[in-house]
Amino acid sequence: WLGYLSGDYSRQGASIKAAPAWAERIYAIENHKVISTALGELTQGLEKLFGVKAKTVTAANQADEQALNAPGVWIGTWSENPFVAQAFSESERAAVQGEGYVIREDEEQGRLWVGAETPQGALYATFHLLRELVLDQGRSSETDPSAKKWSYITEQPRNALRMINQWDNVDGSIERGYAGESIFYENGEFTRDIGRIRDYARLLASTGINAISINNVNVHQRETLFLTERFLSDVARVASEFRDYGIRLFLSANYASPMEIGGLLTADPLDEQVREWWNIQTAKVYAAIPDFGGYLIKADSENRPGPFTYNRDHADGANMLAEALRPFGGLVIWRCFVYNCKQDWRDRSTDRARAAYDHFKPLDGRFADNVILQIKNGPMDFQVREAVSPLFGAMEKTNQVLEFQITQEYTGQQRHLCYLIPQWKVVLDFDTYAKGQGSEVKRIADGSLYNRPHSGFAAVSNIGADACWTGHPLAQANLYGYGRLAWNPELSSEEIADEWVRLTFGHDEEVVGQISGMLLNSLDIYENYTAPLGVGWMVNPDHHYGPNVDGYEYSKWGTYHFADCHGIGVDRTVKSGTGYALQYHRENAERYESVETCPDELLLFFHHVPYTHVLHSGKTVIQHIYDTHFLGAEQAEVLAETWRKLEGKVDPEIFEKVASRQEDQAEHAKEWRDMINTYFYRKSGIEDEQGRTIY
Ligand code: GCU
């Protein structure tokens, strides 16, 4: 999406316009790395778009009053660039803080003003401007009222923290990675190919991302050493690449570090020596990386160490680290993915969905002010459909970030097309009723509902060393869309898809229409042929790819569907089930508690029902399963056909790559259809109303 229509194919359908007068000169007189980055981006972007190489002025003494009257772009911050500051009124300047920005074109004079409070703001403004210039090439200015949206722009990010989590291991593998090996590490060392990391920083910054953790939340032995002299200079080198793009670096840390690398006998958070160890080690990290972001912690989760071993709770654990980080302005991001992973399927009272709330709600108010809890969007684990985590709306006095999974662990592993933005929109727009109507998750994530100092988004990245970054080239839309949504959760799935397709493929209306259509339909299609009605799972154990209805049914992970010959679903009601429904505020609790009002798409998440239960749609559960699975497999075939029609209209290499993934998806969807339909036909003994053959 940063090609700026430089490829032959992406120029098709674009009405390439003449360079604006201001494009001939750029004044960026501040001595700041991020301003230099912005200048580089702007120069490169304008050259690609218009074929003109702007002259750049970086020395303050050349930017005099006389220059002010000549055409050019002036870019900078209020405090360091008086020319920019003068160009905007006081109220315009006051309207944007931190990473916000204002852009104004003075068309007659041939000048463009780009101003912000911080260099980061100027960088985001640059990417915004370039994006608009590309989109402009698809608009014919005479007729299109939306043309030249960039003549005056004022923007402010809605979320303060807009973070990416890498699940990369130092051996070069990526946990749940579907796009090749790590771009950060190989063979137990940091990579020497720093260029790829810089490119990644650029990709992320262009969407508005401002923070990254660079190693897996499961911190193994060697990665535990990242906090030590052994690796700190490598970490610092990576941090400096991200810094140039305004992105702060974090590390996932091993809770048991004081024992594993510090030689202590305990990691008890209340032990003086343990606390001292963290204080000293953290000071060393800051000596190497003065703007280090902080620690991301997975503790007492899936066999990882944590404070429970010492009969301490998660506030004790997190606050210990907070104390070590506080003098340097660092943050502890503490994950809430804590549950019993040694369950027995016969035990119907333990409910994994309840776990995060049960663990963390009682701790509300006990976390230090530089601790943020990171909460997955749903209470289970990134399924194609699950309820929204009830922890959102349950903690008034705790900083929180919302965690999404861009990597498609349970949504087709980047072999299937699955545009996730519509799924995330459902979560963001979910009304928790925590403070009455209008208490949507997006208002908790952005900190406004409870007026929290730290808040935002985090997400597990989907990139790797693949040439196209994301395995499936169209999966880039998820990375792009995540950043855009983190910046502004009000953007629609359609807007984001349209933007990404135009930036990536150009403005040929057929290409834009077909690819956007594929993206926008893909989540429903994937849901149609996989686990039905919100029950989730039904995947092969361990690697999680492909259908296996009972794959997790008798294992210890707590991910059951309880299907037998009578019915299916998890009873999470208060009346007869695990009581999970009561973790929501009244409006939602009541809606989910009753089969009458529970929405169809979550029916089996909340209720155990007979196969003959009639949905709001008028179909029985079993007929719904048959119909959606036949339909989903057909739709997957249509996706492949739609793509095939674009041959000759998109870059041939990308064409081939997507074509082969879509063929695979269409085949694999049939396998899903047949496995699921056969299983439920056999269990229920109920015929398909339409008499289709069930394999
Ligand atoms: C899922 C995933 C794991 C990951 C975990 C987490 O369970 O399968 O690989 O470590 O989530 O989010 O910590």
Tab-separated table of C-alpha atoms in Angstrom, residues 209-388:
chain	number	residue	atom	x	y	z
A	209	ILE	CA	0.988	2.245	14.810
A	210	ASN	CA	3.154	3.689	17.593
A	211	ALA	CA	4.323	0.723	19.680
A	212	ILE	CA	5.673	-2.776	19.133
A	213	SER	CA	6.760	-5.706	21.266
A	214	ILE	CA	9.299	-7.692	19.320
A	215	ASN	CA	9.283	-11.152	20.917
A	216	ASN	CA	6.777	-13.868	21.697
A	217	VAL	CA	4.645	-13.573	24.818
A	218	ASN	CA	5.807	-17.096	25.589
A	219	VAL	CA	9.323	-16.077	26.526
A	220	HIS	CA	11.612	-19.062	26.242
A	221	GLN	CA	15.062	-19.546	27.700
A	222	ARG	CA	17.146	-17.637	25.196
A	223	GLU	CA	14.720	-14.745	24.795
A	224	THR	CA	14.774	-14.310	28.564
A	225	LEU	CA	18.303	-13.003	27.969
A	226	PHE	CA	17.009	-10.088	25.878
A	227	LEU	CA	17.046	-8.005	29.062
A	228	THR	CA	20.741	-8.643	29.568
A	229	GLU	CA	24.028	-7.468	28.087
A	230	ARG	CA	23.981	-10.543	25.857
A	231	PHE	CA	21.269	-9.054	23.672
A	232	LEU	CA	20.621	-5.487	24.779
A	233	SER	CA	22.733	-3.879	22.077
A	234	ASP	CA	20.817	-5.869	19.450
A	235	VAL	CA	17.526	-4.790	20.966
A	236	ALA	CA	18.767	-1.198	20.963
A	237	ARG	CA	19.623	-1.392	17.281
A	238	VAL	CA	16.106	-2.544	16.442
A	239	ALA	CA	14.636	0.089	18.746
A	240	SER	CA	16.461	2.774	16.822
A	241	GLU	CA	14.905	1.708	13.512
A	242	PHE	CA	11.449	1.879	15.033
A	243	ARG	CA	12.237	5.145	16.779
A	244	ASP	CA	12.865	6.818	13.429
A	245	TYR	CA	9.277	5.985	12.589
A	246	GLY	CA	7.885	7.152	15.915
A	247	ILE	CA	7.360	3.625	17.239
A	248	ARG	CA	8.267	2.699	20.803
A	249	LEU	CA	9.782	-0.699	21.452
A	250	PHE	CA	8.623	-3.103	24.173
A	251	LEU	CA	9.842	-6.548	25.153
A	252	SER	CA	7.891	-9.539	26.324
A	253	ALA	CA	9.526	-10.538	29.577
A	254	ASN	CA	9.643	-13.817	31.414
A	255	TYR	CA	8.066	-13.509	34.831
A	256	ALA	CA	10.585	-15.981	36.226
A	257	SER	CA	13.593	-14.012	34.956
A	258	PRO	CA	15.038	-13.391	38.438
A	259	MET	CA	15.370	-17.155	38.802
A	260	GLU	CA	16.213	-18.107	35.248
A	261	ILE	CA	18.849	-15.485	34.626
A	262	GLY	CA	19.274	-13.736	37.970
A	263	GLY	CA	20.278	-16.788	39.978
A	264	LEU	CA	17.640	-16.147	42.660
A	265	LEU	CA	15.674	-18.950	44.226
A	266	THR	CA	12.321	-17.270	43.912
A	267	ALA	CA	10.343	-14.892	41.711
A	268	ASP	CA	7.984	-13.933	44.519
A	269	PRO	CA	6.828	-10.388	43.730
A	270	LEU	CA	6.962	-9.364	47.388
A	271	ASP	CA	10.505	-10.585	47.918
A	272	GLU	CA	12.948	-7.687	48.342
A	273	GLN	CA	15.708	-9.313	46.348
A	274	VAL	CA	13.371	-10.061	43.487
A	275	ARG	CA	12.171	-6.479	43.383
A	276	GLU	CA	15.716	-5.223	43.509
A	277	TRP	CA	16.687	-7.539	40.664
A	278	TRP	CA	13.941	-6.091	38.456
A	279	ASN	CA	14.909	-2.540	39.414
A	280	ILE	CA	18.535	-3.063	38.466
A	281	GLN	CA	17.823	-5.001	35.303
A	282	THR	CA	15.270	-2.464	34.154
A	283	ALA	CA	17.754	0.363	34.709
A	284	LYS	CA	20.168	-1.483	32.428
A	285	VAL	CA	17.520	-1.760	29.753
A	286	TYR	CA	16.919	1.996	29.920
A	287	ALA	CA	20.624	2.710	29.814
A	288	ALA	CA	20.646	0.971	26.429
A	289	ILE	CA	17.250	2.224	25.230
A	290	PRO	CA	16.234	5.491	26.916
A	291	ASP	CA	12.743	5.510	25.401
A	292	PHE	CA	12.061	1.816	25.996
A	293	GLY	CA	8.297	1.215	26.226
A	294	GLY	CA	8.119	-1.424	28.934
A	295	TYR	CA	7.286	-5.075	29.507
A	296	LEU	CA	4.534	-7.215	28.038
A	297	ILE	CA	3.769	-10.087	30.381
A	298	LYS	CA	2.016	-13.412	29.991
A	299	ALA	CA	1.951	-14.845	33.495
A	300	ASP	CA	0.200	-17.850	35.024
A	301	SER	CA	-1.140	-18.641	31.598
A	302	GLU	CA	-0.743	-21.853	29.638
A	303	ASN	CA	2.009	-23.145	31.885
A	304	ARG	CA	3.978	-19.905	32.006
A	305	PRO	CA	5.325	-18.825	35.413
A	306	GLY	CA	3.575	-16.159	37.448
A	307	PRO	CA	2.758	-14.854	40.912
A	308	PHE	CA	0.287	-17.668	41.670
A	309	THR	CA	3.238	-19.928	42.518
A	310	TYR	CA	3.883	-17.719	45.546
A	311	ASN	CA	0.242	-17.327	46.503
A	312	ARG	CA	0.354	-13.748	45.233
A	313	ASP	CA	-2.112	-12.266	42.812
A	314	HIS	CA	-1.667	-10.527	39.504
A	315	ALA	CA	-1.757	-7.059	41.022
A	316	ASP	CA	1.226	-7.999	43.182
A	317	GLY	CA	3.083	-9.278	40.131
A	318	ALA	CA	2.276	-6.370	37.855
A	319	ASN	CA	2.926	-3.703	40.496
A	320	MET	CA	6.376	-5.059	41.198
A	321	LEU	CA	7.317	-4.517	37.546
A	322	ALA	CA	5.529	-1.168	37.511
A	323	GLU	CA	7.757	0.020	40.305
A	324	ALA	CA	10.878	-0.918	38.348
A	325	LEU	CA	9.617	0.863	35.224
A	326	ARG	CA	8.103	3.964	36.809
A	327	PRO	CA	11.295	6.055	37.166
A	328	PHE	CA	11.757	5.804	33.404
A	329	GLY	CA	8.168	6.344	32.324
A	330	GLY	CA	7.767	2.690	31.292
A	331	LEU	CA	4.593	0.634	31.190
A	332	VAL	CA	3.658	-2.874	32.258
A	333	ILE	CA	1.243	-4.475	29.847
A	334	TRP	CA	-0.167	-7.457	31.663
A	335	ARG	CA	-2.242	-9.983	29.728
A	336	CYS	CA	-5.533	-11.292	31.076
A	337	PHE	CA	-5.433	-14.558	29.135
A	338	VAL	CA	-5.386	-16.536	32.374
A	339	TYR	CA	-7.422	-19.722	32.691
A	340	ASN	CA	-7.269	-23.299	33.858
A	341	CYS	CA	-5.731	-25.272	30.995
A	342	LYS	CA	-5.959	-28.585	32.768
A	343	GLN	CA	-9.663	-29.138	32.737
A	344	ASP	CA	-11.749	-32.294	32.603
A	345	TRP	CA	-14.558	-32.293	30.050
A	346	ARG	CA	-16.860	-33.999	32.550
A	347	ASP	CA	-16.653	-31.000	34.832
A	348	ARG	CA	-19.387	-28.711	33.561
A	349	SER	CA	-18.976	-26.058	36.209
A	350	THR	CA	-15.498	-24.839	35.285
A	351	ASP	CA	-15.894	-22.489	32.335
A	352	ARG	CA	-12.870	-21.123	30.544
A	353	ALA	CA	-14.950	-18.196	29.311
A	354	ARG	CA	-15.427	-17.026	32.889
A	355	ALA	CA	-11.759	-17.089	33.780
A	356	ALA	CA	-10.434	-13.639	32.864
A	357	TYR	CA	-13.297	-11.866	34.606
A	358	ASP	CA	-13.105	-14.101	37.652
A	359	HIS	CA	-9.386	-13.484	38.001
A	360	PHE	CA	-9.185	-9.778	37.258
A	361	LYS	CA	-12.448	-8.118	38.206
A	362	PRO	CA	-11.753	-8.511	41.945
A	363	LEU	CA	-8.416	-6.719	41.429
A	364	ASP	CA	-9.953	-3.560	39.977
A	365	GLY	CA	-8.363	-0.552	41.666
A	366	ARG	CA	-5.270	-2.399	42.835
A	367	PHE	CA	-3.064	-1.948	39.793
A	368	ALA	CA	-0.410	0.775	39.697
A	369	ASP	CA	-1.074	3.669	37.343
A	370	ASN	CA	1.543	2.492	34.842
A	371	VAL	CA	0.008	-0.972	34.536
A	372	ILE	CA	-2.322	-1.736	31.644
A	373	LEU	CA	-4.310	-4.949	31.391
A	374	GLN	CA	-4.405	-6.410	27.916
A	375	ILE	CA	-7.708	-8.186	27.269
A	376	LYS	CA	-8.453	-10.408	24.279
A	377	ASN	CA	-11.536	-9.365	22.348
A	378	GLY	CA	-13.378	-12.504	23.390
A	379	PRO	CA	-13.314	-14.656	26.524
A	380	MET	CA	-12.063	-17.779	24.706
A	381	ASP	CA	-9.372	-17.334	22.084
A	382	PHE	CA	-9.803	-15.431	18.827
A	383	GLN	CA	-12.488	-17.704	17.364
A	384	VAL	CA	-14.285	-16.695	14.193
A	385	ARG	CA	-17.253	-15.876	16.414
A	386	GLU	CA	-17.451	-15.609	20.140
A	387	ALA	CA	-19.023	-13.275	22.659
A	388	VAL	CA	-17.261	-10.030	23.554
